[in-house]
PDB file of C-alpha atoms in Angstrom:
ATOM      1  CA  MET A   1      86.479 -21.157  11.924  1.00 58.00           C
ATOM      2  CA  SER A   2      86.488 -24.008  14.371  1.00 62.00           C
ATOM      3  CA  VAL A   3      84.248 -27.007  13.914  1.00 61.00           C
ATOM      4  CA  ARG A   4      82.754 -28.682  16.912  1.00 66.00           C
ATOM      5  CA  ARG A   5      82.601 -32.414  16.650  1.00 66.00           C
ATOM      6  CA  VAL A   6      79.652 -34.078  18.315  1.00 60.00           C
ATOM      7  CA  VAL A   7      79.934 -37.721  19.179  1.00 60.00           C
ATOM      8  CA  LEU A   8      76.669 -39.601  19.600  1.00 58.00           C
ATOM      9  CA  ASP A   9      76.499 -42.662  21.742  1.00 61.00           C
ATOM     10  CA  ALA A  10      75.421 -45.720  19.867  1.00 60.00           C
ATOM     11  CA  VAL A  11      71.746 -46.559  20.315  1.00 62.00           C
ATOM     12  CA  PRO A  12      71.490 -49.872  22.113  1.00 68.00           C
ATOM     13  CA  PRO A  13      69.725 -52.541  20.156  1.00 68.00           C
ATOM     14  CA  ALA A  14      66.137 -53.245  21.039  1.00 66.00           C
ATOM     15  CA  PRO A  15      65.628 -56.345  23.111  1.00 70.00           C
ATOM     16  CA  ALA A  16      64.812 -59.367  21.076  1.00 68.00           C
ATOM     17  CA  THR A  17      61.101 -60.132  20.970  1.00 73.00           C
ATOM     18  CA  THR A  18      59.181 -63.013  19.564  1.00 73.00           C
ATOM     19  CA  VAL A  19      56.119 -62.193  17.481  1.00 71.00           C
ATOM     20  CA  GLU A  20      53.590 -64.904  16.948  1.00 78.00           C
ATOM     21  CA  GLY A  21      52.284 -64.671  13.397  1.00 77.00           C
ATOM     22  CA  GLY A  22      49.297 -66.272  11.798  1.00 79.00           C
ATOM     23  CA  VAL A  23      46.361 -65.834   9.483  1.00 82.00           C
ATOM     24  CA  ALA A  24      43.144 -64.428  10.884  1.00 77.00           C
ATOM     25  CA  GLU A  25      40.073 -66.564  10.454  1.00 80.00           C
ATOM     26  CA  ARG A  26      38.029 -65.432   7.481  1.00 84.00           C
ATOM     27  CA  VAL A  27      34.708 -63.869   8.381  1.00 85.00           C
ATOM     28  CA  THR A  28      31.590 -65.140   6.689  1.00 93.00           C
ATOM     29  CA  ASP A  29      29.852 -63.141   3.975  1.00 94.00           C
ATOM     30  CA  GLU A  30      26.946 -62.517   6.319  1.00 97.00           C
ATOM     31  CA  ALA A  31      29.230 -61.187   9.055  1.00 97.00           C
ATOM     32  CA  GLU A  32      30.995 -58.898   6.607  1.00 97.00           C
ATOM     33  CA  VAL A  33      27.737 -57.485   5.242  1.00 98.00           C
ATOM     34  CA  TRP A  34      26.270 -57.026   8.728  1.00 98.00           C
ATOM     35  CA  GLN A  35      29.364 -55.173   9.925  1.00 98.00           C
ATOM     36  CA  ALA A  36      29.209 -52.925   6.853  1.00 98.00           C
ATOM     37  CA  LEU A  37      25.541 -52.098   7.483  1.00 98.00           C
ATOM     38  CA  VAL A  38      26.205 -51.361  11.153  1.00 98.00           C
ATOM     39  CA  LEU A  39      29.191 -49.151  10.349  1.00 98.00           C
ATOM     40  CA  GLY A  40      27.326 -47.336   7.567  1.00 98.00           C
ATOM     41  CA  LEU A  41      24.414 -46.452   9.818  1.00 98.00           C
ATOM     42  CA  ARG A  42      26.591 -45.483  12.780  1.00 98.00           C
ATOM     43  CA  ASP A  43      28.750 -43.171  10.667  1.00 98.00           C
ATOM     44  CA  TYR A  44      25.768 -41.546   8.969  1.00 98.00           C
ATOM     45  CA  VAL A  45      24.069 -40.817  12.291  1.00 98.00           C
ATOM     46  CA  ARG A  46      27.238 -39.494  13.917  1.00 97.00           C
ATOM     47  CA  LYS A  47      28.462 -37.378  11.012  1.00 97.00           C
ATOM     48  CA  ASN A  48      25.056 -35.741  10.554  1.00 96.00           C
ATOM     49  CA  GLY A  49      24.702 -34.829  14.202  1.00 96.00           C
ATOM     50  CA  PHE A  50      21.785 -37.081  15.167  1.00 97.00           C
ATOM     51  CA  ARG A  51      21.688 -38.646  18.613  1.00 95.00           C
ATOM     52  CA  SER A  52      18.994 -41.231  17.911  1.00 98.00           C
ATOM     53  CA  VAL A  53      16.887 -42.927  15.243  1.00 98.00           C
ATOM     54  CA  VAL A  54      13.208 -43.845  14.927  1.00 98.00           C
ATOM     55  CA  LEU A  55      11.586 -46.477  12.725  1.00 98.00           C
ATOM     56  CA  GLY A  56       8.267 -48.184  12.261  1.00 97.00           C
ATOM     57  CA  LEU A  57       8.138 -51.681  13.769  1.00 97.00           C
ATOM     58  CA  SER A  58       5.623 -53.768  11.859  1.00 93.00           C
ATOM     59  CA  GLY A  59       6.708 -57.161  13.195  1.00 93.00           C
ATOM     60  CA  GLY A  60       7.918 -58.069   9.698  1.00 94.00           C
ATOM     61  CA  ILE A  61      11.365 -59.188   8.647  1.00 97.00           C
ATOM     62  CA  ASP A  62      12.595 -55.885   7.164  1.00 97.00           C
ATOM     63  CA  SER A  63      11.796 -53.630  10.112  1.00 97.00           C
ATOM     64  CA  SER A  64      13.072 -56.305  12.505  1.00 97.00           C
ATOM     65  CA  VAL A  65      16.441 -56.487  10.766  1.00 98.00           C
ATOM     66  CA  VAL A  66      16.737 -52.687  10.560  1.00 98.00           C
ATOM     67  CA  ALA A  67      15.971 -52.444  14.279  1.00 98.00           C
ATOM     68  CA  ALA A  68      18.642 -55.034  15.081  1.00 98.00           C
ATOM     69  CA  ILE A  69      21.190 -53.195  12.926  1.00 98.00           C
ATOM     70  CA  ALA A  70      20.321 -49.902  14.628  1.00 98.00           C
ATOM     71  CA  VAL A  71      20.695 -51.382  18.118  1.00 98.00           C
ATOM     72  CA  ASP A  72      24.070 -52.887  17.180  1.00 98.00           C
ATOM     73  CA  ALA A  73      25.178 -49.570  15.696  1.00 98.00           C
ATOM     74  CA  LEU A  74      23.922 -47.142  18.344  1.00 98.00           C
ATOM     75  CA  GLY A  75      22.770 -49.051  21.403  1.00 98.00           C
ATOM     76  CA  PRO A  76      19.152 -49.654  22.452  1.00 98.00           C
ATOM     77  CA  ASP A  77      18.813 -46.367  24.322  1.00 98.00           C
ATOM     78  CA  ARG A  78      19.241 -44.461  21.033  1.00 98.00           C
ATOM     79  CA  VAL A  79      16.692 -46.439  18.995  1.00 98.00           C
ATOM     80  CA  VAL A  80      12.936 -45.774  19.026  1.00 98.00           C
ATOM     81  CA  GLY A  81      10.644 -48.393  17.504  1.00 98.00           C
ATOM     82  CA  VAL A  82       7.021 -47.448  16.841  1.00 98.00           C
ATOM     83  CA  SER A  83       4.263 -49.976  16.279  1.00 97.00           C
ATOM     84  CA  MET A  84       1.488 -48.368  14.214  1.00 96.00           C
ATOM     85  CA  PRO A  85      -1.279 -50.950  13.936  1.00 93.00           C
ATOM     86  CA  SER A  86      -4.363 -50.544  11.769  1.00 90.00           C
ATOM     87  CA  GLN A  87      -7.535 -52.617  11.611  1.00 89.00           C
ATOM     88  CA  HIS A  88      -5.702 -54.930   9.188  1.00 86.00           C
ATOM     89  CA  SER A  89      -2.674 -55.520  11.416  1.00 83.00           C
ATOM     90  CA  SER A  90      -2.568 -59.120  12.593  1.00 82.00           C
ATOM     91  CA  GLU A  91      -2.198 -60.018  16.238  1.00 86.00           C
ATOM     92  CA  HIS A  92       1.016 -61.927  15.527  1.00 83.00           C
ATOM     93  CA  SER A  93       2.561 -58.876  13.859  1.00 85.00           C
ATOM     94  CA  ARG A  94       1.854 -56.762  16.934  1.00 91.00           C
ATOM     95  CA  ASP A  95       3.231 -59.510  19.168  1.00 93.00           C
ATOM     96  CA  ASP A  96       6.356 -59.918  17.026  1.00 95.00           C
ATOM     97  CA  ALA A  97       7.093 -56.188  17.170  1.00 96.00           C
ATOM     98  CA  ALA A  98       6.708 -56.185  20.961  1.00 97.00           C
ATOM     99  CA  ASP A  99       8.855 -59.321  21.234  1.00 97.00           C
ATOM    100  CA  LEU A 100      11.682 -57.737  19.227  1.00 97.00           C
ATOM    101  CA  ALA A 101      11.522 -54.625  21.400  1.00 97.00           C
ATOM    102  CA  LYS A 102      11.789 -56.756  24.523  1.00 97.00           C
ATOM    103  CA  ARG A 103      14.713 -58.754  23.098  1.00 97.00           C
ATOM    104  CA  THR A 104      16.706 -55.683  22.052  1.00 98.00           C
ATOM    105  CA  GLY A 105      15.714 -53.249  24.795  1.00 98.00           C
ATOM    106  CA  LEU A 106      14.909 -50.381  22.420  1.00 98.00           C
ATOM    107  CA  ASP A 107      12.420 -47.630  23.240  1.00 98.00           C
ATOM    108  CA  TYR A 108       9.099 -49.160  22.159  1.00 98.00           C
ATOM    109  CA  ARG A 109       5.938 -47.173  21.511  1.00 98.00           C
ATOM    110  CA  ILE A 110       2.481 -47.911  20.109  1.00 97.00           C
ATOM    111  CA  GLU A 111       0.607 -45.378  17.973  1.00 97.00           C
ATOM    112  CA  PRO A 112      -2.609 -46.843  16.482  1.00 96.00           C
ATOM    113  CA  ILE A 113      -3.346 -45.294  13.096  1.00 96.00           C
ATOM    114  CA  GLN A 114      -6.974 -46.308  12.555  1.00 95.00           C
ATOM    115  CA  PRO A 115      -8.540 -43.177  14.140  1.00 96.00           C
ATOM    116  CA  MET A 116      -6.351 -40.997  11.904  1.00 97.00           C
ATOM    117  CA  VAL A 117      -7.192 -43.042   8.798  1.00 96.00           C
ATOM    118  CA  ASP A 118     -10.904 -42.858   9.657  1.00 96.00           C
ATOM    119  CA  ALA A 119     -10.650 -39.066   9.956  1.00 97.00           C
ATOM    120  CA  PHE A 120      -9.339 -38.884   6.384  1.00 96.00           C
ATOM    121  CA  LEU A 121     -11.999 -41.283   5.099  1.00 96.00           C
ATOM    122  CA  ALA A 122     -14.729 -39.242   6.786  1.00 96.00           C
ATOM    123  CA  ASN A 123     -13.693 -36.261   4.692  1.00 97.00           C
ATOM    124  CA  MET A 124     -12.593 -37.920   1.431  1.00 96.00           C
ATOM    125  CA  SER A 125     -14.112 -40.558  -0.808  1.00 95.00           C
ATOM    126  CA  LEU A 126     -11.305 -43.110  -1.217  1.00 94.00           C
ATOM    127  CA  SER A 127     -11.276 -46.806  -2.032  1.00 93.00           C
ATOM    128  CA  GLY A 128      -8.994 -49.645  -3.048  1.00 93.00           C
ATOM    129  CA  LEU A 129      -5.321 -48.819  -3.476  1.00 93.00           C
ATOM    130  CA  ALA A 130      -5.856 -45.229  -2.345  1.00 95.00           C
ATOM    131  CA  VAL A 131      -6.972 -46.464   1.089  1.00 94.00           C
ATOM    132  CA  GLU A 132      -4.030 -48.868   1.294  1.00 93.00           C
ATOM    133  CA  ASN A 133      -1.563 -46.101   0.511  1.00 94.00           C
ATOM    134  CA  LEU A 134      -3.316 -43.727   2.902  1.00 96.00           C
ATOM    135  CA  GLN A 135      -2.449 -46.073   5.769  1.00 95.00           C
ATOM    136  CA  ALA A 136       1.221 -46.099   4.768  1.00 95.00           C
ATOM    137  CA  ARG A 137       1.272 -42.307   4.503  1.00 97.00           C
ATOM    138  CA  VAL A 138      -0.331 -41.825   7.921  1.00 97.00           C
ATOM    139  CA  ARG A 139       2.469 -43.958   9.349  1.00 97.00           C
ATOM    140  CA  GLY A 140       5.003 -41.778   7.543  1.00 97.00           C
ATOM    141  CA  VAL A 141       3.454 -38.645   9.042  1.00 97.00           C
ATOM    142  CA  ILE A 142       3.721 -40.127  12.550  1.00 98.00           C
ATOM    143  CA  LEU A 143       7.389 -40.978  12.134  1.00 98.00           C
ATOM    144  CA  MET A 144       8.242 -37.568  10.710  1.00 97.00           C
ATOM    145  CA  ALA A 145       6.315 -35.870  13.525  1.00 98.00           C
ATOM    146  CA  LEU A 146       8.351 -37.771  16.112  1.00 98.00           C
ATOM    147  CA  SER A 147      11.495 -36.830  14.224  1.00 98.00           C
ATOM    148  CA  ASN A 148      10.580 -33.146  14.323  1.00 97.00           C
ATOM    149  CA  GLN A 149       9.465 -33.259  17.945  1.00 97.00           C
ATOM    150  CA  GLU A 150      12.325 -35.292  19.410  1.00 97.00           C
ATOM    151  CA  GLY A 151      15.175 -34.946  16.918  1.00 97.00           C
ATOM    152  CA  HIS A 152      15.411 -38.549  15.702  1.00 98.00           C
ATOM    153  CA  LEU A 153      16.647 -39.578  12.270  1.00 98.00           C
ATOM    154  CA  VAL A 154      13.876 -41.570  10.574  1.00 98.00           C
ATOM    155  CA  LEU A 155      14.992 -44.924   9.189  1.00 98.00           C
ATOM    156  CA  THR A 156      13.056 -46.396   6.307  1.00 97.00           C
ATOM    157  CA  THR A 157      13.058 -50.159   5.956  1.00 96.00           C
ATOM    158  CA  GLY A 158      12.497 -51.025   2.281  1.00 94.00           C
ATOM    159  CA  ASN A 159      14.889 -53.568   0.771  1.00 96.00           C
ATOM    160  CA  LYS A 160      16.601 -53.538  -2.624  1.00 97.00           C
ATOM    161  CA  SER A 161      14.098 -55.943  -4.193  1.00 97.00           C
ATOM    162  CA  GLU A 162      11.157 -53.699  -3.312  1.00 96.00           C
ATOM    163  CA  LEU A 163      13.050 -50.613  -4.415  1.00 95.00           C
ATOM    164  CA  ALA A 164      13.851 -52.258  -7.745  1.00 95.00           C
ATOM    165  CA  VAL A 165      10.235 -52.947  -8.680  1.00 96.00           C
ATOM    166  CA  GLY A 166       8.660 -49.920  -7.008  1.00 94.00           C
ATOM    167  CA  TYR A 167       6.886 -51.961  -4.337  1.00 94.00           C
ATOM    168  CA  SER A 168       6.560 -49.092  -1.882  1.00 93.00           C
ATOM    169  CA  THR A 169       4.398 -46.061  -1.175  1.00 94.00           C
ATOM    170  CA  LEU A 170       5.936 -42.667  -1.828  1.00 94.00           C
ATOM    171  CA  TYR A 171       5.732 -40.493   1.301  1.00 94.00           C
ATOM    172  CA  GLY A 172       4.542 -43.579   3.184  1.00 93.00           C
ATOM    173  CA  ASP A 173       6.740 -46.559   3.996  1.00 92.00           C
ATOM    174  CA  SER A 174       9.484 -44.914   1.909  1.00 94.00           C
ATOM    175  CA  VAL A 175       9.672 -41.940   4.310  1.00 95.00           C
ATOM    176  CA  GLY A 176      13.050 -41.604   5.987  1.00 96.00           C
ATOM    177  CA  GLY A 177      16.470 -40.006   6.042  1.00 97.00           C
ATOM    178  CA  PHE A 178      18.483 -43.226   5.762  1.00 98.00           C
ATOM    179  CA  ASN A 179      17.773 -46.776   4.611  1.00 98.00           C
ATOM    180  CA  PRO A 180      20.101 -49.490   5.956  1.00 98.00           C
ATOM    181  CA  LEU A 181      18.605 -52.105   3.585  1.00 98.00           C
ATOM    182  CA  LYS A 182      18.637 -50.020   0.415  1.00 97.00           C
ATOM    183  CA  ASP A 183      21.228 -52.280  -1.239  1.00 97.00           C
ATOM    184  CA  VAL A 184      20.157 -55.552   0.421  1.00 98.00           C
ATOM    185  CA  PRO A 185      17.934 -57.952  -1.591  1.00 97.00           C
ATOM    186  CA  LYS A 186      14.981 -59.491   0.216  1.00 97.00           C
ATOM    187  CA  THR A 187      16.421 -63.004   0.249  1.00 97.00           C
ATOM    188  CA  MET A 188      19.600 -61.647   1.831  1.00 98.00           C
ATOM    189  CA  VAL A 189      17.523 -59.915   4.508  1.00 98.00           C
ATOM    190  CA  TRP A 190      16.287 -63.333   5.625  1.00 98.00           C
ATOM    191  CA  THR A 191      19.831 -64.734   5.490  1.00 98.00           C
ATOM    192  CA  LEU A 192      21.165 -61.866   7.617  1.00 98.00           C
ATOM    193  CA  ALA A 193      18.379 -62.308  10.157  1.00 98.00           C
ATOM    194  CA  ARG A 194      19.162 -65.977  10.648  1.00 98.00           C
ATOM    195  CA  TRP A 195      22.893 -65.258  10.835  1.00 98.00           C
ATOM    196  CA  ARG A 196      22.414 -62.532  13.457  1.00 98.00           C
ATOM    197  CA  ASP A 197      20.282 -64.791  15.635  1.00 98.00           C
ATOM    198  CA  ALA A 198      22.753 -67.658  15.267  1.00 97.00           C
ATOM    199  CA  GLU A 199      25.626 -65.314  16.136  1.00 97.00           C
ATOM    200  CA  ALA A 200      23.788 -64.226  19.281  1.00 97.00           C
ATOM    201  CA  GLU A 201      23.326 -67.841  20.326  1.00 97.00           C
ATOM    202  CA  ARG A 202      27.008 -68.531  19.660  1.00 95.00           C
ATOM    203  CA  ARG A 203      27.924 -65.654  21.973  1.00 95.00           C
ATOM    204  CA  GLY A 204      25.470 -66.767  24.625  1.00 97.00           C
ATOM    205  CA  THR A 205      23.134 -63.785  24.221  1.00 96.00           C
ATOM    206  CA  GLU A 206      19.471 -63.599  23.293  1.00 96.00           C
ATOM    207  CA  PRO A 207      18.737 -63.593  19.545  1.00 97.00           C
ATOM    208  CA  PRO A 208      17.293 -60.160  18.675  1.00 98.00           C
ATOM    209  CA  ILE A 209      14.891 -61.205  15.907  1.00 98.00           C
ATOM    210  CA  PRO A 210      11.838 -63.355  16.724  1.00 96.00           C
ATOM    211  CA  GLU A 211      11.660 -66.591  14.754  1.00 96.00           C
ATOM    212  CA  ASN A 212       8.109 -65.800  13.652  1.00 94.00           C
ATOM    213  CA  ALA A 213       9.263 -62.537  12.053  1.00 95.00           C
ATOM    214  CA  ILE A 214      11.658 -64.599   9.932  1.00 96.00           C
ATOM    215  CA  SER A 215       9.451 -67.547   9.040  1.00 94.00           C
ATOM    216  CA  LYS A 216       6.085 -65.938   8.277  1.00 91.00           C
ATOM    217  CA  ALA A 217       5.039 -64.922   4.767  1.00 87.00           C
ATOM    218  CA  PRO A 218       5.833 -61.253   4.071  1.00 86.00           C
ATOM    219  CA  SER A 219       2.871 -58.866   3.918  1.00 83.00           C
ATOM    220  CA  ALA A 220       2.289 -55.115   4.026  1.00 77.00           C
ATOM    221  CA  GLU A 221      -1.017 -55.840   5.829  1.00 76.00           C
ATOM    222  CA  LEU A 222      -2.812 -52.967   4.121  1.00 76.00           C
ATOM    223  CA  ARG A 223      -5.871 -55.087   3.296  1.00 81.00           C
ATOM    224  CA  PRO A 224      -7.313 -58.352   4.612  1.00 84.00           C
ATOM    225  CA  GLY A 225      -5.206 -61.392   3.736  1.00 82.00           C
ATOM    226  CA  GLN A 226      -2.650 -59.410   1.732  1.00 86.00           C
ATOM    227  CA  LEU A 227       0.656 -61.078   0.817  1.00 83.00           C
ATOM    228  CA  ASP A 228       3.620 -59.702  -1.152  1.00 86.00           C
ATOM    229  CA  THR A 229       3.203 -62.584  -3.611  1.00 84.00           C
ATOM    230  CA  ASP A 230      -0.171 -61.119  -4.635  1.00 85.00           C
ATOM    231  CA  SER A 231       1.788 -58.471  -6.547  1.00 88.00           C
ATOM    232  CA  LEU A 232       5.257 -59.980  -6.989  1.00 92.00           C
ATOM    233  CA  PRO A 233       6.844 -63.293  -7.953  1.00 92.00           C
ATOM    234  CA  ASP A 234       8.228 -65.307  -5.077  1.00 94.00           C
ATOM    235  CA  TYR A 235      11.306 -63.485  -3.796  1.00 95.00           C
ATOM    236  CA  SER A 236      13.560 -66.473  -4.467  1.00 95.00           C
ATOM    237  CA  GLU A 237      12.740 -66.105  -8.170  1.00 96.00           C
ATOM    238  CA  LEU A 238      12.462 -62.320  -8.191  1.00 97.00           C
ATOM    239  CA  ASP A 239      15.918 -61.759  -6.705  1.00 97.00           C
ATOM    240  CA  VAL A 240      17.596 -64.007  -9.273  1.00 97.00           C
ATOM    241  CA  ILE A 241      15.962 -62.033 -12.080  1.00 97.00           C
ATOM    242  CA  LEU A 242      16.817 -58.683 -10.491  1.00 96.00           C
ATOM    243  CA  MET A 243      20.431 -59.665  -9.885  1.00 95.00           C
ATOM    244  CA  GLY A 244      20.798 -60.646 -13.520  1.00 95.00           C
ATOM    245  CA  TYR A 245      19.091 -57.541 -14.885  1.00 94.00           C
ATOM    246  CA  ILE A 246      20.513 -54.941 -12.498  1.00 93.00           C
ATOM    247  CA  ASP A 247      23.875 -56.267 -11.327  1.00 91.00           C
ATOM    248  CA  GLY A 248      24.661 -58.408 -14.355  1.00 92.00           C
ATOM    249  CA  ASP A 249      23.352 -56.117 -17.141  1.00 91.00           C
ATOM    250  CA  LYS A 250      21.484 -59.047 -18.691  1.00 93.00           C
ATOM    251  CA  GLY A 251      18.634 -58.425 -21.086  1.00 92.00           C
ATOM    252  CA  ARG A 252      15.334 -60.180 -21.647  1.00 93.00           C
ATOM    253  CA  ASP A 253      16.754 -62.817 -23.988  1.00 94.00           C
ATOM    254  CA  ASP A 254      19.589 -63.634 -21.592  1.00 95.00           C
ATOM    255  CA  LEU A 255      17.171 -64.136 -18.707  1.00 96.00           C
ATOM    256  CA  ILE A 256      14.802 -66.281 -20.766  1.00 95.00           C
ATOM    257  CA  ALA A 257      17.769 -68.398 -21.864  1.00 96.00           C
ATOM    258  CA  GLU A 258      18.448 -69.080 -18.187  1.00 95.00           C
ATOM    259  CA  GLY A 259      15.029 -70.720 -17.925  1.00 94.00           C
ATOM    260  CA  HIS A 260      12.789 -67.977 -16.543  1.00 94.00           C
ATOM    261  CA  ASP A 261       9.173 -67.644 -17.656  1.00 95.00           C
ATOM    262  CA  PRO A 262       8.968 -64.934 -20.365  1.00 95.00           C
ATOM    263  CA  ALA A 263       5.752 -63.542 -18.873  1.00 95.00           C
ATOM    264  CA  VAL A 264       7.408 -63.163 -15.475  1.00 95.00           C
ATOM    265  CA  ILE A 265      10.472 -61.570 -17.078  1.00 95.00           C
ATOM    266  CA  ASP A 266       8.331 -59.053 -18.949  1.00 95.00           C
ATOM    267  CA  LYS A 267       6.418 -58.131 -15.798  1.00 95.00           C
ATOM    268  CA  VAL A 268       9.518 -57.710 -13.616  1.00 96.00           C
ATOM    269  CA  LEU A 269      11.561 -55.763 -16.158  1.00 94.00           C
ATOM    270  CA  ARG A 270       8.688 -53.397 -16.812  1.00 92.00           C
ATOM    271  CA  MET A 271       8.272 -52.781 -13.081  1.00 94.00           C
ATOM    272  CA  VAL A 272      11.979 -51.994 -12.783  1.00 93.00           C
ATOM    273  CA  ASP A 273      12.018 -49.682 -15.795  1.00 90.00           C
ATOM    274  CA  ILE A 274       9.014 -47.578 -14.725  1.00 91.00           C
ATOM    275  CA  SER A 275      10.091 -47.198 -11.080  1.00 92.00           C
ATOM    276  CA  GLU A 276      13.135 -44.979 -11.510  1.00 92.00           C
ATOM    277  CA  TYR A 277      11.181 -41.902 -10.401  1.00 92.00           C
ATOM    278  CA  LYS A 278      10.525 -43.598  -7.049  1.00 93.00           C
ATOM    279  CA  ARG A 279      14.150 -44.624  -6.632  1.00 93.00           C
ATOM    280  CA  ARG A 280      15.300 -41.043  -7.268  1.00 92.00           C
ATOM    281  CA  GLN A 281      13.279 -39.972  -4.217  1.00 93.00           C
ATOM    282  CA  SER A 282      14.481 -42.745  -1.933  1.00 94.00           C
ATOM    283  CA  ALA A 283      16.701 -42.276   1.108  1.00 96.00           C
ATOM    284  CA  PRO A 284      20.439 -43.011   0.865  1.00 96.00           C
ATOM    285  CA  GLY A 285      21.818 -46.266   2.227  1.00 97.00           C
ATOM    286  CA  THR A 286      24.967 -48.331   2.623  1.00 97.00           C
ATOM    287  CA  LYS A 287      26.361 -49.886  -0.570  1.00 96.00           C
ATOM    288  CA  ILE A 288      27.199 -53.591  -0.369  1.00 95.00           C
ATOM    289  CA  SER A 289      26.660 -54.845  -3.939  1.00 93.00           C
ATOM    290  CA  ILE A 290      28.275 -54.382  -7.327  1.00 89.00           C
ATOM    291  CA  LYS A 291      25.539 -51.982  -8.391  1.00 89.00           C
ATOM    292  CA  ALA A 292      23.699 -49.822  -5.888  1.00 89.00           C
ATOM    293  CA  PHE A 293      20.742 -47.671  -6.920  1.00 86.00           C
ATOM    294  CA  GLY A 294      21.572 -43.996  -7.183  1.00 74.00           C
ATOM    295  CA  ARG A 295      25.312 -44.612  -7.360  1.00 75.00           C
ATOM    296  CA  ASP A 296      26.165 -47.267  -9.942  1.00 73.00           C
ATOM    297  CA  ARG A 297      22.890 -47.638 -11.803  1.00 76.00           C
ATOM    298  CA  ARG A 298      20.871 -44.580 -12.739  1.00 72.00           C
ATOM    299  CA  LEU A 299      18.437 -44.351 -15.626  1.00 76.00           C
ATOM    300  CA  PRO A 300      16.536 -41.319 -16.935  1.00 79.00           C
ATOM    301  CA  ILE A 301      13.648 -40.547 -14.593  1.00 82.00           C
ATOM    302  CA  THR A 302      11.256 -41.240 -17.431  1.00 80.00           C
ATOM    303  CA  ASN A 303      11.527 -42.444 -21.013  1.00 75.00           C
ATOM    304  CA  ARG A 304       9.443 -44.413 -23.506  1.00 77.00           C
ATOM    305  CA  TRP A 305      11.999 -47.146 -24.029  1.00 72.00           C
ATOM    306  CA  ARG A 306      11.124 -50.603 -22.739  1.00 71.00           C
ATOM    307  CA  GLU A 307      13.078 -53.835 -22.803  1.00 68.00           C
ATOM    308  CA  PRO A 308      12.069 -55.475 -26.118  1.00 67.00           C
ATOM    309  CA  SER A 309       9.656 -58.397 -25.918  1.00 64.00           C
ATOM    310  CA  ASP A 310       7.786 -60.594 -28.336  1.00 49.00           C
ATOM    311  CA  ARG A 311       4.417 -59.371 -27.091  1.00 46.00           C
TER     312      ARG A 311
END
């Protein structure tokens, strides 16, 4: 049997090239978190077949940041922001929502809720907290109706601090299919807002978030003069406690040893412990911390155990 010999020509060497190496500039923590939140929302929308999102625009910091994230992720033509004022909504909140819409170019709509709330109150005897929560739930119904009618994914805007202590209304402001801020503490929401505006100025574009939405005291505006601090410690203190308890697995004694008021510790830890049933019903969101609710930290929905105290 004959063997055919095949001779291959030598492959000529590749021309010499010079590659300039270097170390990329490190991005800031804020830039890294923002990019993660944008990517998380964009992927969730795309992979679940939605073309657009809708959210309530209250003029507050949380909804403003969610709107900015959504516009960065999807573009303004795929984001619907709905202002849903009640008789307790301040003029500046309405103006701030409209200002953000103008800055970002999203689809802005106004749906006053007071006639709908009055219709309920004309047929039911409600007062106090029940009326406050009714307003939040009417807003949730409006957003879900727009979702059904037009095919939007509803974004809820509660942050990690509120989720931790149960500071939300089930089937109200917690309504939604995705929550970009689910793992973002309140103090970080403010930090991200200022970073995003500063980044816009650095690039020579208009900052998306109005300064007043960042600087004003946070409020759900469900009753006259309401502020978040009526029900919660100041967020600068609350977030430190929550980070220690949730992310750091610290107990009551550890937190008191760090200098926190025992009465405040007892109040916050109790709020966290009894709010698991709300967190179980919350929308998914992008993970950015060591411990995200529903993924890394899950307690029984209900139990009689409480963090020990001296009371």
